[in-house]
């Protein structure tokens, strides 16, 4: 969403009349709705609105209170984020056991390269707790003995730390609509394949079994459809003929961290937006790597390309016209 608009997210059980009640309240307060999107998944209703509140006829505090009161009446959870609320952004990092992506985020944060704070690390195991402690960041384990996540506890932690962005740093659990809908276009995941190829679990193994020569990684926004969210950044690497699974992981993991970190920067800087399931990057002075490095262009052949037949035909037609002119008889002299 545009950063100078107020973001309103409405979550709850699906029912009739919900959209009308919320939009009517906004109209009565003089707030102008710029964009609205709604969806239902597994009985969970979600509506996100981008609202211009610059000329509304009440204060921000009043609008927030009125929306929360309406939410209580309708059994809805209503979140309101005014532009000023997002001046200092806070990240929650979710992980399981692999540390490379979390380490990259921590290094960028300590080097003041993120422009946001890592407020909390959340895991479904406690493997990453020592790394979080080293950087003096709170850690919460929301998994049971089998690593199954407690989504209610997850939502409580995210609310406790007032999280703006959720980063899945090789988090090996699927988030349900109750979480995804609340943080629409604010959850970034990194997947170890060049999506849409090899979605789901064991992506590197899938690539190995299919015999690919080029594999890669993808950072994308999370949606309720597994590994089908809008793509932000990608990286690629060669797969040697004799590569095993460990070799592919060794080549891919540094690129996972790199692609994820670049996607997070794009989001935090407000330079990436989502429209109809695709991302677009705002033109500006920042230099991002979205896919392969620029050096690859120098090694990529630029010919042949389709169209040579048309060129040949045009040249042949021109030659025929010249030949016809040369063979035409000269007009008689007067």
mmCIF file with all atom_site columns, N, CA and C in Angstrom, residues 24 48 75 260 309 334:
data_model
loop_
_atom_site.group_PDB
_atom_site.id
_atom_site.type_symbol
_atom_site.label_atom_id
_atom_site.label_alt_id
_atom_site.label_comp_id
_atom_site.label_asym_id
_atom_site.label_entity_id
_atom_site.label_seq_id
_atom_site.pdbx_PDB_ins_code
_atom_site.Cartn_x
_atom_site.Cartn_y
_atom_site.Cartn_z
_atom_site.occupancy
_atom_site.B_iso_or_equiv
_atom_site.pdbx_formal_charge
_atom_site.auth_seq_id
_atom_site.auth_comp_id
_atom_site.auth_asym_id
_atom_site.auth_atom_id
_atom_site.pdbx_PDB_model_num
ATOM 1  N N  . UNK A 1 24  ? -19.253 2.208   5.656   1.00 0.00 ? 24  UNK A N  1
ATOM 2  C CA . UNK A 1 24  ? -20.179 3.281   6.047   1.00 0.00 ? 24  UNK A CA 1
ATOM 3  C C  . UNK A 1 24  ? -19.594 4.114   7.175   1.00 0.00 ? 24  UNK A C  1
ATOM 4  N N  . UNK A 1 48  ? -8.864  -5.612  3.542   1.00 0.00 ? 48  UNK A N  1
ATOM 5  C CA . UNK A 1 48  ? -7.827  -4.610  3.734   1.00 0.00 ? 48  UNK A CA 1
ATOM 6  C C  . UNK A 1 48  ? -8.223  -3.365  2.964   1.00 0.00 ? 48  UNK A C  1
ATOM 7  N N  . UNK A 1 75  ? -17.801 -8.817  16.132  1.00 0.00 ? 75  UNK A N  1
ATOM 8  C CA . UNK A 1 75  ? -16.934 -9.964  16.358  1.00 0.00 ? 75  UNK A CA 1
ATOM 9  C C  . UNK A 1 75  ? -15.739 -9.982  15.422  1.00 0.00 ? 75  UNK A C  1
ATOM 10 N N  . UNK A 1 260 ? 16.683  -12.886 0.406   1.00 0.00 ? 260 UNK A N  1
ATOM 11 C CA . UNK A 1 260 ? 15.764  -12.497 1.471   1.00 0.00 ? 260 UNK A CA 1
ATOM 12 C C  . UNK A 1 260 ? 16.090  -11.104 1.986   1.00 0.00 ? 260 UNK A C  1
ATOM 13 N N  . UNK A 1 309 ? 13.813  -13.208 -40.680 1.00 0.00 ? 309 UNK A N  1
ATOM 14 C CA . UNK A 1 309 ? 13.085  -13.524 -41.909 1.00 0.00 ? 309 UNK A CA 1
ATOM 15 C C  . UNK A 1 309 ? 12.444  -12.269 -42.477 1.00 0.00 ? 309 UNK A C  1
ATOM 16 N N  . UNK A 1 334 ? 11.569  13.137  -77.481 1.00 0.00 ? 334 UNK A N  1
ATOM 17 C CA . UNK A 1 334 ? 10.685  14.001  -78.244 1.00 0.00 ? 334 UNK A CA 1
ATOM 18 C C  . UNK A 1 334 ? 11.378  14.480  -79.526 1.00 0.00 ? 334 UNK A C  1
#
